[in-house]
PDB file of C-alpha atoms in Angstrom:
ATOM      1  CA  MET Y  23      21.714  -4.657  -4.409  1.00  0.00           C
ATOM      2  CA  HIS Y  24      21.376  -1.331  -6.225  1.00  0.00           C
ATOM      3  CA  ALA Y  25      18.675   1.064  -5.028  1.00  0.00           C
ATOM      4  CA  VAL Y  26      16.676   3.656  -6.950  1.00  0.00           C
ATOM      5  CA  VAL Y  27      15.065   6.539  -5.043  1.00  0.00           C
ATOM      6  CA  MET Y  28      12.047   8.127  -6.703  1.00  0.00           C
ATOM      7  CA  ALA Y  29      12.374  11.824  -5.880  1.00  0.00           C
ATOM      8  CA  GLY Y  30      10.698  13.547  -8.825  1.00  0.00           C
ATOM      9  CA  GLY Y  31       7.724  15.834  -8.817  1.00  0.00           C
ATOM     10  CA  VAL Y  32       6.782  19.347  -7.684  1.00  0.00           C
ATOM     11  CA  PRO Y  33       3.215  19.409  -6.309  1.00  0.00           C
ATOM     12  CA  GLY Y  34       0.810  21.556  -8.326  1.00  0.00           C
ATOM     13  CA  PRO Y  35      -2.135  23.623  -7.041  1.00  0.00           C
ATOM     14  CA  GLU Y  36      -4.395  20.558  -7.033  1.00  0.00           C
ATOM     15  CA  ASP Y  37      -2.071  18.622  -4.716  1.00  0.00           C
ATOM     16  CA  PRO Y  38      -2.905  18.556  -0.962  1.00  0.00           C
ATOM     17  CA  LEU Y  39       0.736  19.406  -0.187  1.00  0.00           C
ATOM     18  CA  TYR Y  40       0.958  22.347  -2.597  1.00  0.00           C
ATOM     19  CA  ALA Y  41       0.991  24.966   0.170  1.00  0.00           C
ATOM     20  CA  GLU Y  42       3.644  23.072   2.136  1.00  0.00           C
ATOM     21  CA  CYS Y  43       5.966  22.649  -0.846  1.00  0.00           C
ATOM     22  CA  ASN Y  44       5.573  26.190  -2.165  1.00  0.00           C
ATOM     23  CA  GLY Y  45       6.927  25.365  -5.601  1.00  0.00           C
ATOM     24  CA  ARG Y  46       9.744  23.118  -4.373  1.00  0.00           C
ATOM     25  CA  PRO Y  47      10.103  19.338  -4.850  1.00  0.00           C
ATOM     26  CA  LYS Y  48       8.108  17.242  -2.421  1.00  0.00           C
ATOM     27  CA  ALA Y  49      11.259  15.218  -1.702  1.00  0.00           C
ATOM     28  CA  LEU Y  50      12.778  18.289  -0.022  1.00  0.00           C
ATOM     29  CA  LEU Y  51       9.974  18.883   2.487  1.00  0.00           C
ATOM     30  CA  ASP Y  52      11.459  19.504   5.915  1.00  0.00           C
ATOM     31  CA  ILE Y  53      11.080  16.583   8.305  1.00  0.00           C
ATOM     32  CA  ALA Y  54      12.641  17.150  11.724  1.00  0.00           C
ATOM     33  CA  GLY Y  55      15.374  19.363  10.291  1.00  0.00           C
ATOM     34  CA  ARG Y  56      16.237  17.282   7.227  1.00  0.00           C
ATOM     35  CA  PRO Y  57      14.805  16.979   3.715  1.00  0.00           C
ATOM     36  CA  MET Y  58      12.321  14.123   3.586  1.00  0.00           C
ATOM     37  CA  ALA Y  59      14.372  12.212   0.997  1.00  0.00           C
ATOM     38  CA  GLN Y  60      17.464  12.455   3.198  1.00  0.00           C
ATOM     39  CA  TRP Y  61      15.875  10.157   5.780  1.00  0.00           C
ATOM     40  CA  VAL Y  62      15.341   7.543   3.067  1.00  0.00           C
ATOM     41  CA  LEU Y  63      18.929   7.944   1.863  1.00  0.00           C
ATOM     42  CA  ASP Y  64      20.173   7.548   5.439  1.00  0.00           C
ATOM     43  CA  ALA Y  65      18.295   4.240   5.720  1.00  0.00           C
ATOM     44  CA  LEU Y  66      19.742   3.036   2.423  1.00  0.00           C
ATOM     45  CA  GLY Y  67      23.215   4.163   3.454  1.00  0.00           C
ATOM     46  CA  GLY Y  68      22.953   2.215   6.680  1.00  0.00           C
ATOM     47  CA  SER Y  69      21.797  -0.978   4.994  1.00  0.00           C
ATOM     48  CA  ARG Y  70      24.325  -3.803   4.877  1.00  0.00           C
ATOM     49  CA  GLN Y  71      23.006  -4.861   1.458  1.00  0.00           C
ATOM     50  CA  VAL Y  72      22.711  -1.643  -0.578  1.00  0.00           C
ATOM     51  CA  GLU Y  73      25.684  -1.180  -2.904  1.00  0.00           C
ATOM     52  CA  ASN Y  74      24.870   1.942  -4.919  1.00  0.00           C
ATOM     53  CA  VAL Y  75      22.055   4.486  -5.004  1.00  0.00           C
ATOM     54  CA  ILE Y  76      20.473   6.288  -7.964  1.00  0.00           C
ATOM     55  CA  VAL Y  77      18.317   9.322  -7.177  1.00  0.00           C
ATOM     56  CA  VAL Y  78      15.806  10.047  -9.953  1.00  0.00           C
ATOM     57  CA  GLY Y  79      14.090  13.408 -10.287  1.00  0.00           C
ATOM     58  CA  ILE Y  80      16.419  15.677  -8.367  1.00  0.00           C
ATOM     59  CA  GLY Y  81      20.091  16.578  -8.688  1.00  0.00           C
ATOM     60  CA  PRO Y  82      23.109  16.900  -6.375  1.00  0.00           C
ATOM     61  CA  GLU Y  83      22.406  20.629  -6.018  1.00  0.00           C
ATOM     62  CA  SER Y  84      19.639  19.582  -3.630  1.00  0.00           C
ATOM     63  CA  GLY Y  85      22.270  18.808  -0.994  1.00  0.00           C
ATOM     64  CA  LEU Y  86      21.074  15.232  -0.594  1.00  0.00           C
ATOM     65  CA  GLU Y  87      23.824  12.760   0.213  1.00  0.00           C
ATOM     66  CA  CYS Y  88      24.264   9.091   1.028  1.00  0.00           C
ATOM     67  CA  ARG Y  89      26.944   6.886   2.567  1.00  0.00           C
ATOM     68  CA  ARG Y  90      26.785   4.676  -0.527  1.00  0.00           C
ATOM     69  CA  PRO Y  91      28.071   5.751  -3.976  1.00  0.00           C
ATOM     70  CA  THR Y  92      25.289   7.915  -5.413  1.00  0.00           C
ATOM     71  CA  SER Y  93      24.372   9.133  -8.903  1.00  0.00           C
ATOM     72  CA  TYR Y  94      21.524  11.335 -10.099  1.00  0.00           C
ATOM     73  CA  LEU Y  95      19.099  11.318 -13.024  1.00  0.00           C
ATOM     74  CA  PRO Y  96      16.820  14.215 -14.024  1.00  0.00           C
ATOM     75  CA  ASP Y  97      13.056  13.940 -13.824  1.00  0.00           C
ATOM     76  CA  GLN Y  98      11.722  11.986 -16.810  1.00  0.00           C
ATOM     77  CA  GLY Y  99       8.237  13.474 -16.657  1.00  0.00           C
ATOM     78  CA  GLY Y 100       6.317  10.899 -14.657  1.00  0.00           C
ATOM     79  CA  LEU Y 101       6.446   8.102 -12.112  1.00  0.00           C
ATOM     80  CA  MET Y 102       6.686   5.200 -14.562  1.00  0.00           C
ATOM     81  CA  ASN Y 103       9.257   6.951 -16.734  1.00  0.00           C
ATOM     82  CA  ASN Y 104      11.360   7.756 -13.683  1.00  0.00           C
ATOM     83  CA  ALA Y 105      11.248   4.146 -12.527  1.00  0.00           C
ATOM     84  CA  LEU Y 106      12.165   2.880 -15.982  1.00  0.00           C
ATOM     85  CA  ALA Y 107      15.094   5.324 -16.200  1.00  0.00           C
ATOM     86  CA  GLY Y 108      16.409   4.041 -12.877  1.00  0.00           C
ATOM     87  CA  VAL Y 109      16.138   0.404 -13.955  1.00  0.00           C
ATOM     88  CA  ARG Y 110      17.910   1.143 -17.219  1.00  0.00           C
ATOM     89  CA  ARG Y 111      20.727   2.977 -15.460  1.00  0.00           C
ATOM     90  CA  VAL Y 112      21.337  -0.042 -13.229  1.00  0.00           C
ATOM     91  CA  ARG Y 113      21.464  -2.326 -16.282  1.00  0.00           C
ATOM     92  CA  GLU Y 114      23.956   0.010 -17.971  1.00  0.00           C
ATOM     93  CA  THR Y 115      26.286   0.304 -14.992  1.00  0.00           C
ATOM     94  CA  ASP Y 116      26.017  -3.291 -13.748  1.00  0.00           C
ATOM     95  CA  PRO Y 117      24.745  -5.755 -16.391  1.00  0.00           C
ATOM     96  CA  SER Y 118      25.211  -8.636 -13.952  1.00  0.00           C
ATOM     97  CA  SER Y 119      22.660  -7.241 -11.493  1.00  0.00           C
ATOM     98  CA  SER Y 120      19.442  -9.281 -11.462  1.00  0.00           C
ATOM     99  CA  HIS Y 121      17.259  -7.160  -9.158  1.00  0.00           C
ATOM    100  CA  LEU Y 122      17.093  -3.667  -7.712  1.00  0.00           C
ATOM    101  CA  LEU Y 123      15.263  -1.926  -4.905  1.00  0.00           C
ATOM    102  CA  VAL Y 124      12.877   0.897  -5.828  1.00  0.00           C
ATOM    103  CA  ALA Y 125      12.046   3.231  -2.937  1.00  0.00           C
ATOM    104  CA  SER Y 126       9.860   6.307  -2.827  1.00  0.00           C
ATOM    105  CA  SER Y 127      11.372   9.434  -1.299  1.00  0.00           C
ATOM    106  CA  ASP Y 128       8.248  10.083   0.813  1.00  0.00           C
ATOM    107  CA  VAL Y 129       8.594   7.233   3.336  1.00  0.00           C
ATOM    108  CA  PRO Y 130      11.057   8.921   5.719  1.00  0.00           C
ATOM    109  CA  ALA Y 131      10.337   6.618   8.655  1.00  0.00           C
ATOM    110  CA  VAL Y 132      12.049   3.610   7.046  1.00  0.00           C
ATOM    111  CA  THR Y 133      15.220   2.349   8.699  1.00  0.00           C
ATOM    112  CA  ALA Y 134      18.251   0.349   7.573  1.00  0.00           C
ATOM    113  CA  GLU Y 135      16.829  -2.725   9.328  1.00  0.00           C
ATOM    114  CA  MET Y 136      13.627  -2.462   7.289  1.00  0.00           C
ATOM    115  CA  ILE Y 137      15.580  -2.015   4.060  1.00  0.00           C
ATOM    116  CA  ASP Y 138      17.592  -5.162   4.807  1.00  0.00           C
ATOM    117  CA  TRP Y 139      14.411  -7.120   5.520  1.00  0.00           C
ATOM    118  CA  ARG Y 140      12.926  -5.904   2.254  1.00  0.00           C
ATOM    119  CA  ILE Y 141      15.975  -6.921   0.221  1.00  0.00           C
ATOM    120  CA  ASP Y 142      16.168 -10.342   1.907  1.00  0.00           C
ATOM    121  CA  ILE Y 143      12.513 -11.033   1.081  1.00  0.00           C
ATOM    122  CA  GLY Y 144      12.928  -9.805  -2.496  1.00  0.00           C
ATOM    123  CA  ARG Y 145      15.972 -11.955  -3.148  1.00  0.00           C
ATOM    124  CA  GLU Y 146      14.265 -15.029  -1.751  1.00  0.00           C
ATOM    125  CA  ALA Y 147      11.164 -14.486  -3.913  1.00  0.00           C
ATOM    126  CA  ASP Y 148      13.202 -14.024  -7.124  1.00  0.00           C
ATOM    127  CA  ALA Y 149      10.181 -12.396  -8.791  1.00  0.00           C
ATOM    128  CA  ASP Y 150       9.842  -9.833 -11.584  1.00  0.00           C
ATOM    129  CA  PHE Y 151       7.717  -7.572  -9.392  1.00  0.00           C
ATOM    130  CA  ASP Y 152       8.002  -8.130  -5.639  1.00  0.00           C
ATOM    131  CA  TYR Y 153       5.489  -5.899  -3.890  1.00  0.00           C
ATOM    132  CA  ALA Y 154       5.162  -5.113  -0.188  1.00  0.00           C
ATOM    133  CA  ALA Y 155       1.785  -4.487   1.420  1.00  0.00           C
ATOM    134  CA  VAL Y 156       0.801  -3.595   4.983  1.00  0.00           C
ATOM    135  CA  ASP Y 157      -2.337  -4.851   6.701  1.00  0.00           C
ATOM    136  CA  ARG Y 158      -4.632  -2.305   8.296  1.00  0.00           C
ATOM    137  CA  SER Y 159      -4.063  -3.775  11.760  1.00  0.00           C
ATOM    138  CA  VAL Y 160      -0.306  -3.213  11.441  1.00  0.00           C
ATOM    139  CA  MET Y 161      -0.674   0.305  10.047  1.00  0.00           C
ATOM    140  CA  GLU Y 162      -3.175   1.482  12.624  1.00  0.00           C
ATOM    141  CA  ALA Y 163      -1.216   0.003  15.516  1.00  0.00           C
ATOM    142  CA  ARG Y 164       1.759   2.138  14.457  1.00  0.00           C
ATOM    143  CA  TYR Y 165      -0.042   5.166  12.995  1.00  0.00           C
ATOM    144  CA  PRO Y 166      -3.625   5.145  14.308  1.00  0.00           C
ATOM    145  CA  ASP Y 167      -4.514   8.499  12.710  1.00  0.00           C
ATOM    146  CA  SER Y 168      -2.950   7.925   9.292  1.00  0.00           C
ATOM    147  CA  ARG Y 169      -6.337   7.473   7.521  1.00  0.00           C
ATOM    148  CA  ARG Y 170      -4.843   5.394   4.726  1.00  0.00           C
ATOM    149  CA  SER Y 171      -6.889   3.850   1.918  1.00  0.00           C
ATOM    150  CA  TYR Y 172      -7.143   0.051   1.905  1.00  0.00           C
ATOM    151  CA  VAL Y 173      -7.948  -2.663  -0.595  1.00  0.00           C
ATOM    152  CA  LYS Y 174     -10.155  -5.322   0.957  1.00  0.00           C
ATOM    153  CA  ILE Y 175      -9.457  -8.932   0.055  1.00  0.00           C
ATOM    154  CA  ARG Y 176     -10.295 -12.147   1.847  1.00  0.00           C
ATOM    155  CA  GLY Y 177      -8.783 -11.963   5.325  1.00  0.00           C
ATOM    156  CA  TYR Y 178      -6.985  -8.639   4.883  1.00  0.00           C
ATOM    157  CA  GLU Y 179      -7.341  -4.917   4.348  1.00  0.00           C
ATOM    158  CA  LEU Y 180      -4.139  -3.812   2.632  1.00  0.00           C
ATOM    159  CA  CYS Y 181      -2.359  -0.616   1.699  1.00  0.00           C
ATOM    160  CA  GLY Y 182       0.547  -0.638  -0.708  1.00  0.00           C
ATOM    161  CA  GLY Y 183       4.157  -0.307   0.300  1.00  0.00           C
ATOM    162  CA  ASP Y 184       6.637   2.092  -1.296  1.00  0.00           C
ATOM    163  CA  VAL Y 185       9.828   0.027  -1.074  1.00  0.00           C
ATOM    164  CA  ASN Y 186       9.742  -2.768  -3.621  1.00  0.00           C
ATOM    165  CA  VAL Y 187      12.029  -5.076  -5.609  1.00  0.00           C
ATOM    166  CA  VAL Y 188      12.088  -5.276  -9.419  1.00  0.00           C
ATOM    167  CA  ARG Y 189      13.948  -7.554 -11.835  1.00  0.00           C
ATOM    168  CA  THR Y 190      16.314  -5.442 -13.937  1.00  0.00           C
ATOM    169  CA  SER Y 191      15.557  -7.335 -17.168  1.00  0.00           C
ATOM    170  CA  LEU Y 192      12.081  -5.765 -17.160  1.00  0.00           C
ATOM    171  CA  ALA Y 193      13.749  -2.664 -18.602  1.00  0.00           C
ATOM    172  CA  THR Y 194      13.749  -4.419 -21.978  1.00  0.00           C
ATOM    173  CA  ASN Y 195      10.029  -5.233 -21.839  1.00  0.00           C
ATOM    174  CA  GLN Y 196       8.807  -2.046 -23.517  1.00  0.00           C
ATOM    175  CA  LYS Y 197       5.371  -3.518 -24.216  1.00  0.00           C
ATOM    176  CA  LEU Y 198       4.771  -4.040 -20.489  1.00  0.00           C
ATOM    177  CA  TRP Y 199       5.868  -0.499 -19.593  1.00  0.00           C
ATOM    178  CA  ASP Y 200       3.673   0.964 -22.334  1.00  0.00           C
ATOM    179  CA  ARG Y 201       0.676  -0.903 -20.930  1.00  0.00           C
ATOM    180  CA  LEU Y 202       1.413   0.255 -17.384  1.00  0.00           C
ATOM    181  CA  VAL Y 203       1.889   3.877 -18.431  1.00  0.00           C
ATOM    182  CA  ALA Y 204      -1.332   3.852 -20.470  1.00  0.00           C
ATOM    183  CA  ALA Y 205      -3.310   2.279 -17.610  1.00  0.00           C
ATOM    184  CA  ARG Y 206      -2.221   4.997 -15.157  1.00  0.00           C
ATOM    185  CA  LYS Y 207      -4.213   7.540 -17.178  1.00  0.00           C
ATOM    186  CA  SER Y 208      -7.533   5.703 -17.219  1.00  0.00           C
ATOM    187  CA  ALA Y 209      -9.520   3.849 -14.570  1.00  0.00           C
ATOM    188  CA  LEU Y 210     -11.150   1.809 -17.330  1.00  0.00           C
ATOM    189  CA  LYS Y 211      -7.755   0.764 -18.699  1.00  0.00           C
ATOM    190  CA  GLN Y 212      -6.600  -0.150 -15.186  1.00  0.00           C
ATOM    191  CA  ALA Y 213      -9.629  -2.407 -14.835  1.00  0.00           C
ATOM    192  CA  ALA Y 214      -9.029  -3.961 -18.237  1.00  0.00           C
ATOM    193  CA  LEU Y 215      -5.355  -4.511 -17.445  1.00  0.00           C
ATOM    194  CA  ILE Y 216      -6.054  -6.860 -14.543  1.00  0.00           C
ATOM    195  CA  GLY Y 217      -9.510  -8.008 -15.666  1.00  0.00           C
ATOM    196  CA  PHE Y 218     -13.047  -7.103 -14.693  1.00  0.00           C
ATOM    197  CA  ASP Y 219     -13.447 -10.515 -13.083  1.00  0.00           C
ATOM    198  CA  VAL Y 220     -10.702  -9.548 -10.638  1.00  0.00           C
ATOM    199  CA  LEU Y 221     -12.533  -6.317  -9.835  1.00  0.00           C
ATOM    200  CA  PHE Y 222     -15.652  -8.348  -9.092  1.00  0.00           C
ATOM    201  CA  LEU Y 223     -13.693 -10.581  -6.719  1.00  0.00           C
ATOM    202  CA  LEU Y 224     -12.275  -7.485  -5.035  1.00  0.00           C
ATOM    203  CA  LEU Y 225     -15.682  -5.859  -4.644  1.00  0.00           C
ATOM    204  CA  THR Y 226     -17.148  -9.032  -3.154  1.00  0.00           C
ATOM    205  CA  ARG Y 227     -14.024  -9.650  -1.003  1.00  0.00           C
ATOM    206  CA  GLN Y 228     -13.550 -13.102  -2.492  1.00  0.00           C
ATOM    207  CA  LEU Y 229     -10.050 -12.486  -3.866  1.00  0.00           C
ATOM    208  CA  THR Y 230      -7.209 -14.077  -1.905  1.00  0.00           C
ATOM    209  CA  LEU Y 231      -3.591 -12.965  -1.868  1.00  0.00           C
ATOM    210  CA  SER Y 232      -2.404 -16.066  -3.723  1.00  0.00           C
ATOM    211  CA  GLN Y 233      -5.133 -15.605  -6.352  1.00  0.00           C
ATOM    212  CA  ALA Y 234      -4.063 -11.997  -6.883  1.00  0.00           C
ATOM    213  CA  GLU Y 235      -0.447 -13.046  -7.413  1.00  0.00           C
ATOM    214  CA  ARG Y 236      -1.405 -15.778  -9.860  1.00  0.00           C
ATOM    215  CA  ILE Y 237      -3.831 -13.674 -11.900  1.00  0.00           C
ATOM    216  CA  VAL Y 238      -1.604 -10.594 -12.170  1.00  0.00           C
ATOM    217  CA  SER Y 239       1.375 -12.777 -13.098  1.00  0.00           C
ATOM    218  CA  GLY Y 240      -0.571 -14.480 -15.876  1.00  0.00           C
ATOM    219  CA  ARG Y 241      -2.143 -11.388 -17.359  1.00  0.00           C
ATOM    220  CA  LEU Y 242       0.962  -9.205 -17.316  1.00  0.00           C
ATOM    221  CA  GLY Y 243       3.266 -12.033 -18.348  1.00  0.00           C
ATOM    222  CA  VAL Y 244       5.519 -11.608 -15.314  1.00  0.00           C
ATOM    223  CA  LYS Y 245       6.192 -13.337 -12.020  1.00  0.00           C
ATOM    224  CA  ALA Y 246       4.534 -11.181  -9.368  1.00  0.00           C
ATOM    225  CA  ARG Y 247       4.713 -11.647  -5.609  1.00  0.00           C
ATOM    226  CA  VAL Y 248       3.088  -9.802  -2.703  1.00  0.00           C
ATOM    227  CA  HIS Y 249       4.623  -9.875   0.768  1.00  0.00           C
ATOM    228  CA  LEU Y 250       2.947  -8.671   3.933  1.00  0.00           C
ATOM    229  CA  SER Y 251       5.274  -6.309   5.740  1.00  0.00           C
ATOM    230  CA  PRO Y 252       5.517  -6.260   9.529  1.00  0.00           C
ATOM    231  CA  TYR Y 253       6.743  -2.671   9.188  1.00  0.00           C
ATOM    232  CA  ALA Y 254       4.056  -0.008   8.751  1.00  0.00           C
ATOM    233  CA  GLU Y 255       6.800   2.483   7.899  1.00  0.00           C
ATOM    234  CA  LEU Y 256       7.236   0.943   4.442  1.00  0.00           C
ATOM    235  CA  ALA Y 257       3.740   2.138   3.527  1.00  0.00           C
ATOM    236  CA  MET Y 258       3.533   5.354   5.558  1.00  0.00           C
ATOM    237  CA  ASP Y 259       4.018   7.739   2.667  1.00  0.00           C
ATOM    238  CA  VAL Y 260       3.388  11.459   3.027  1.00  0.00           C
ATOM    239  CA  ASP Y 261       0.538  12.418   0.699  1.00  0.00           C
ATOM    240  CA  LYS Y 262      -1.604  14.747   2.809  1.00  0.00           C
ATOM    241  CA  PRO Y 263      -1.007  17.503   5.400  1.00  0.00           C
ATOM    242  CA  HIS Y 264      -2.205  15.399   8.348  1.00  0.00           C
ATOM    243  CA  GLN Y 265       0.202  12.607   7.365  1.00  0.00           C
ATOM    244  CA  LEU Y 266       3.006  15.159   7.123  1.00  0.00           C
ATOM    245  CA  GLU Y 267       2.303  16.304  10.674  1.00  0.00           C
ATOM    246  CA  ILE Y 268       2.196  12.712  11.961  1.00  0.00           C
ATOM    247  CA  ILE Y 269       5.579  11.976  10.388  1.00  0.00           C
ATOM    248  CA  ARG Y 270       7.105  15.248  11.586  1.00  0.00           C
ATOM    249  CA  ARG Y 271       6.160  14.445  15.185  1.00  0.00           C
ATOM    250  CA  ASP Y 272       7.355  10.857  14.828  1.00  0.00           C
ATOM    251  CA  MET Y 273      10.689  11.769  13.275  1.00  0.00           C
ATOM    252  CA  ALA Y 274      11.286  14.607  15.744  1.00  0.00           C
ATOM    253  CA  ARG Y 275      11.146  12.022  18.532  1.00  0.00           C
ATOM    254  CA  ARG Y 276      13.631   9.833  16.640  1.00  0.00           C
ATOM    255  CA  ALA Y 277      15.945  12.765  15.971  1.00  0.00           C
TER     256      ALA Y 277
END
């Protein structure tokens, strides 16, 4: 399977990691002597199922490297646009590919074993969007001080994962991408996208995982799946200084 690494973005003054990045890309933050994105590339390079890697948002001048054939795309000006550019590149280079892995560059604790698990689950699901989530009990057992935000549904408190599987044919669904991009800019549009009835179920903790899959699939016109990950590392992204310190200590022990 092809893999796309989302490495775009230089934190601005309003970002909690602005002082740490000092005008440089977040993907290049030092983690135990290596750029943060390099740890992700090492995991992808060690996976038995990753064929090629596309890094979006940063170029080869960064010094990032991978054991798999790697190409680079410039930053497209936003998360959704970067993801779409990666999907389109895969379709151009390998029209026969049905799915690809999309990984954030700020989950440096992932390993090749976790990547293989993620790809196996994604292939089995054969969905348009295959999303990984981590339950609070799993996250806090691994990273008790992470202070992540959770969505509460019936039986679970979930945080979103950052290593997911997408069907490549979605690159041609411009209407869907336009809706997703527009919704990112407005909380009201996000609510309207999935439905206010879903928000009510969320607020009252009546929504189940299977209901969420079914409703999102129907309203977006795609086949969506959510898988609970046994690996907290897939959702331990570095967004705040205290999370950066947790990961630095953790990865220093691994190194």
